[in-house]
């Protein structure tokens, strides 16, 4: 399935849309969330095909500040993942040394709740099945009967 690029640039309160792969295909949208649908309609009309017969990839024009913010957020996510992995390794060692969850949390600098989220958990033993009572024969005993 062919993929077209919808380049979107903010101008005068609108997103101006162009499709570089098809000369002359342009549109506009009020909100970024509408860019794909507007580009899809323009491409389908121009090529006289079904709007479902191709994919559209939206590429908004981003300012340097937005690019910097996106890169910083991606770095933050990676750093958080590294911190979580290091914390898991440390918790495994601390809890194996029989420290309490609270002590491990204090040493690592996280909450006890976070320790519970990140700490390796032991699998719970299967619950014992309830055994039927012996000797009652399915009848209520006289002690369990309601008063008259």
PDB file of N, CA and C in Angstrom, residues 29-64:
ATOM      1  N   UNK A  29      -6.387  22.605   7.189  1.00  0.00           N
ATOM      2  CA  UNK A  29      -7.162  22.093   8.323  1.00  0.00           C
ATOM      3  C   UNK A  29      -7.047  23.076   9.472  1.00  0.00           C
ATOM      4  N   UNK A  30      -8.093  23.152  10.260  1.00  0.00           N
ATOM      5  CA  UNK A  30      -8.092  24.062  11.401  1.00  0.00           C
ATOM      6  C   UNK A  30      -7.216  23.523  12.533  1.00  0.00           C
ATOM      7  N   UNK A  31      -7.279  22.186  12.749  1.00  0.00           N
ATOM      8  CA  UNK A  31      -6.504  21.565  13.824  1.00  0.00           C
ATOM      9  C   UNK A  31      -5.581  20.490  13.257  1.00  0.00           C
ATOM     10  N   UNK A  32      -4.487  20.258  13.953  1.00  0.00           N
ATOM     11  CA  UNK A  32      -3.510  19.253  13.526  1.00  0.00           C
ATOM     12  C   UNK A  32      -4.149  17.872  13.416  1.00  0.00           C
ATOM     13  N   UNK A  33      -5.071  17.562  14.317  1.00  0.00           N
ATOM     14  CA  UNK A  33      -5.755  16.267  14.285  1.00  0.00           C
ATOM     15  C   UNK A  33      -6.599  16.056  13.041  1.00  0.00           C
ATOM     16  N   UNK A  34      -6.873  17.104  12.288  1.00  0.00           N
ATOM     17  CA  UNK A  34      -7.672  16.994  11.065  1.00  0.00           C
ATOM     18  C   UNK A  34      -6.809  16.872   9.808  1.00  0.00           C
ATOM     19  N   UNK A  35      -5.498  17.055   9.943  1.00  0.00           N
ATOM     20  CA  UNK A  35      -4.611  17.091   8.776  1.00  0.00           C
ATOM     21  C   UNK A  35      -4.667  15.791   7.982  1.00  0.00           C
ATOM     22  N   UNK A  36      -4.593  14.658   8.643  1.00  0.00           N
ATOM     23  CA  UNK A  36      -4.591  13.382   7.922  1.00  0.00           C
ATOM     24  C   UNK A  36      -5.858  13.216   7.087  1.00  0.00           C
ATOM     25  N   UNK A  37      -7.009  13.466   7.679  1.00  0.00           N
ATOM     26  CA  UNK A  37      -8.274  13.286   6.966  1.00  0.00           C
ATOM     27  C   UNK A  37      -8.372  14.239   5.771  1.00  0.00           C
ATOM     28  N   UNK A  38      -7.947  15.492   5.952  1.00  0.00           N
ATOM     29  CA  UNK A  38      -8.022  16.458   4.865  1.00  0.00           C
ATOM     30  C   UNK A  38      -7.060  16.083   3.733  1.00  0.00           C
ATOM     31  N   UNK A  39      -5.858  15.641   4.103  1.00  0.00           N
ATOM     32  CA  UNK A  39      -4.886  15.206   3.090  1.00  0.00           C
ATOM     33  C   UNK A  39      -5.402  13.968   2.361  1.00  0.00           C
ATOM     34  N   UNK A  40      -5.972  13.041   3.109  1.00  0.00           N
ATOM     35  CA  UNK A  40      -6.508  11.811   2.512  1.00  0.00           C
ATOM     36  C   UNK A  40      -7.601  12.148   1.491  1.00  0.00           C
ATOM     37  N   UNK A  41      -8.503  13.049   1.863  1.00  0.00           N
ATOM     38  CA  UNK A  41      -9.573  13.445   0.934  1.00  0.00           C
ATOM     39  C   UNK A  41      -9.001  14.105  -0.317  1.00  0.00           C
ATOM     40  N   UNK A  42      -8.025  14.990  -0.152  1.00  0.00           N
ATOM     41  CA  UNK A  42      -7.431  15.690  -1.290  1.00  0.00           C
ATOM     42  C   UNK A  42      -6.722  14.710  -2.231  1.00  0.00           C
ATOM     43  N   UNK A  43      -5.971  13.771  -1.654  1.00  0.00           N
ATOM     44  CA  UNK A  43      -5.260  12.775  -2.467  1.00  0.00           C
ATOM     45  C   UNK A  43      -6.253  11.902  -3.219  1.00  0.00           C
ATOM     46  N   UNK A  44      -7.284  11.416  -2.508  1.00  0.00           N
ATOM     47  CA  UNK A  44      -8.283  10.539  -3.127  1.00  0.00           C
ATOM     48  C   UNK A  44      -9.000  11.253  -4.272  1.00  0.00           C
ATOM     49  N   UNK A  45      -9.355  12.518  -4.070  1.00  0.00           N
ATOM     50  CA  UNK A  45     -10.020  13.279  -5.137  1.00  0.00           C
ATOM     51  C   UNK A  45      -9.093  13.477  -6.331  1.00  0.00           C
ATOM     52  N   UNK A  46      -7.853  13.828  -6.054  1.00  0.00           N
ATOM     53  CA  UNK A  46      -6.895  14.099  -7.124  1.00  0.00           C
ATOM     54  C   UNK A  46      -6.613  12.845  -7.943  1.00  0.00           C
ATOM     55  N   UNK A  47      -6.448  11.692  -7.272  1.00  0.00           N
ATOM     56  CA  UNK A  47      -6.104  10.450  -7.962  1.00  0.00           C
ATOM     57  C   UNK A  47      -7.329   9.634  -8.392  1.00  0.00           C
ATOM     58  N   UNK A  48      -8.501  10.061  -7.944  1.00  0.00           N
ATOM     59  CA  UNK A  48      -9.752   9.362  -8.222  1.00  0.00           C
ATOM     60  C   UNK A  48      -9.675   7.904  -7.748  1.00  0.00           C
ATOM     61  N   UNK A  49      -9.292   7.754  -6.461  1.00  0.00           N
ATOM     62  CA  UNK A  49      -9.196   6.432  -5.833  1.00  0.00           C
ATOM     63  C   UNK A  49      -9.913   6.485  -4.486  1.00  0.00           C
ATOM     64  N   UNK A  50     -10.059   5.331  -3.884  1.00  0.00           N
ATOM     65  CA  UNK A  50     -10.679   5.262  -2.570  1.00  0.00           C
ATOM     66  C   UNK A  50      -9.736   5.863  -1.513  1.00  0.00           C
ATOM     67  N   UNK A  51     -10.285   6.612  -0.565  1.00  0.00           N
ATOM     68  CA  UNK A  51      -9.443   7.160   0.508  1.00  0.00           C
ATOM     69  C   UNK A  51      -8.805   6.078   1.374  1.00  0.00           C
ATOM     70  N   UNK A  52      -9.299   4.856   1.278  1.00  0.00           N
ATOM     71  CA  UNK A  52      -8.754   3.747   2.076  1.00  0.00           C
ATOM     72  C   UNK A  52      -7.690   2.964   1.314  1.00  0.00           C
ATOM     73  N   UNK A  53      -7.364   3.381   0.095  1.00  0.00           N
ATOM     74  CA  UNK A  53      -6.437   2.611  -0.735  1.00  0.00           C
ATOM     75  C   UNK A  53      -4.973   3.006  -0.553  1.00  0.00           C
ATOM     76  N   UNK A  54      -4.685   3.896   0.390  1.00  0.00           N
ATOM     77  CA  UNK A  54      -3.314   4.349   0.637  1.00  0.00           C
ATOM     78  C   UNK A  54      -3.187   4.809   2.072  1.00  0.00           C
ATOM     79  N   UNK A  55      -1.942   4.995   2.489  1.00  0.00           N
ATOM     80  CA  UNK A  55      -1.663   5.494   3.839  1.00  0.00           C
ATOM     81  C   UNK A  55      -1.209   6.944   3.753  1.00  0.00           C
ATOM     82  N   UNK A  56      -1.414   7.671   4.845  1.00  0.00           N
ATOM     83  CA  UNK A  56      -0.968   9.054   4.936  1.00  0.00           C
ATOM     84  C   UNK A  56      -0.136   9.210   6.199  1.00  0.00           C
ATOM     85  N   UNK A  57       1.056   9.755   6.029  1.00  0.00           N
ATOM     86  CA  UNK A  57       1.928  10.043   7.165  1.00  0.00           C
ATOM     87  C   UNK A  57       2.003  11.557   7.318  1.00  0.00           C
ATOM     88  N   UNK A  58       1.578  12.061   8.471  1.00  0.00           N
ATOM     89  CA  UNK A  58       1.571  13.503   8.725  1.00  0.00           C
ATOM     90  C   UNK A  58       2.928  13.924   9.271  1.00  0.00           C
ATOM     91  N   UNK A  59       3.495  14.953   8.660  1.00  0.00           N
ATOM     92  CA  UNK A  59       4.760  15.523   9.122  1.00  0.00           C
ATOM     93  C   UNK A  59       4.567  17.013   9.361  1.00  0.00           C
ATOM     94  N   UNK A  60       4.238  17.391  10.600  1.00  0.00           N
ATOM     95  CA  UNK A  60       4.082  18.820  10.876  1.00  0.00           C
ATOM     96  C   UNK A  60       5.438  19.519  10.895  1.00  0.00           C
ATOM     97  N   UNK A  61       5.470  20.735  10.408  1.00  0.00           N
ATOM     98  CA  UNK A  61       6.689  21.547  10.484  1.00  0.00           C
ATOM     99  C   UNK A  61       6.845  21.970  11.933  1.00  0.00           C
ATOM    100  N   UNK A  62       7.995  21.673  12.502  1.00  0.00           N
ATOM    101  CA  UNK A  62       8.218  21.925  13.926  1.00  0.00           C
ATOM    102  C   UNK A  62       9.259  23.016  14.124  1.00  0.00           C
ATOM    103  N   UNK A  63       9.002  23.887  15.080  1.00  0.00           N
ATOM    104  CA  UNK A  63       9.984  24.917  15.409  1.00  0.00           C
ATOM    105  C   UNK A  63      11.151  24.263  16.147  1.00  0.00           C
ATOM    106  N   UNK A  64      12.249  24.980  16.233  1.00  0.00           N
ATOM    107  CA  UNK A  64      13.435  24.467  16.925  1.00  0.00           C
ATOM    108  C   UNK A  64      13.117  24.143  18.383  1.00  0.00           C
TER     109      UNK A  64
END
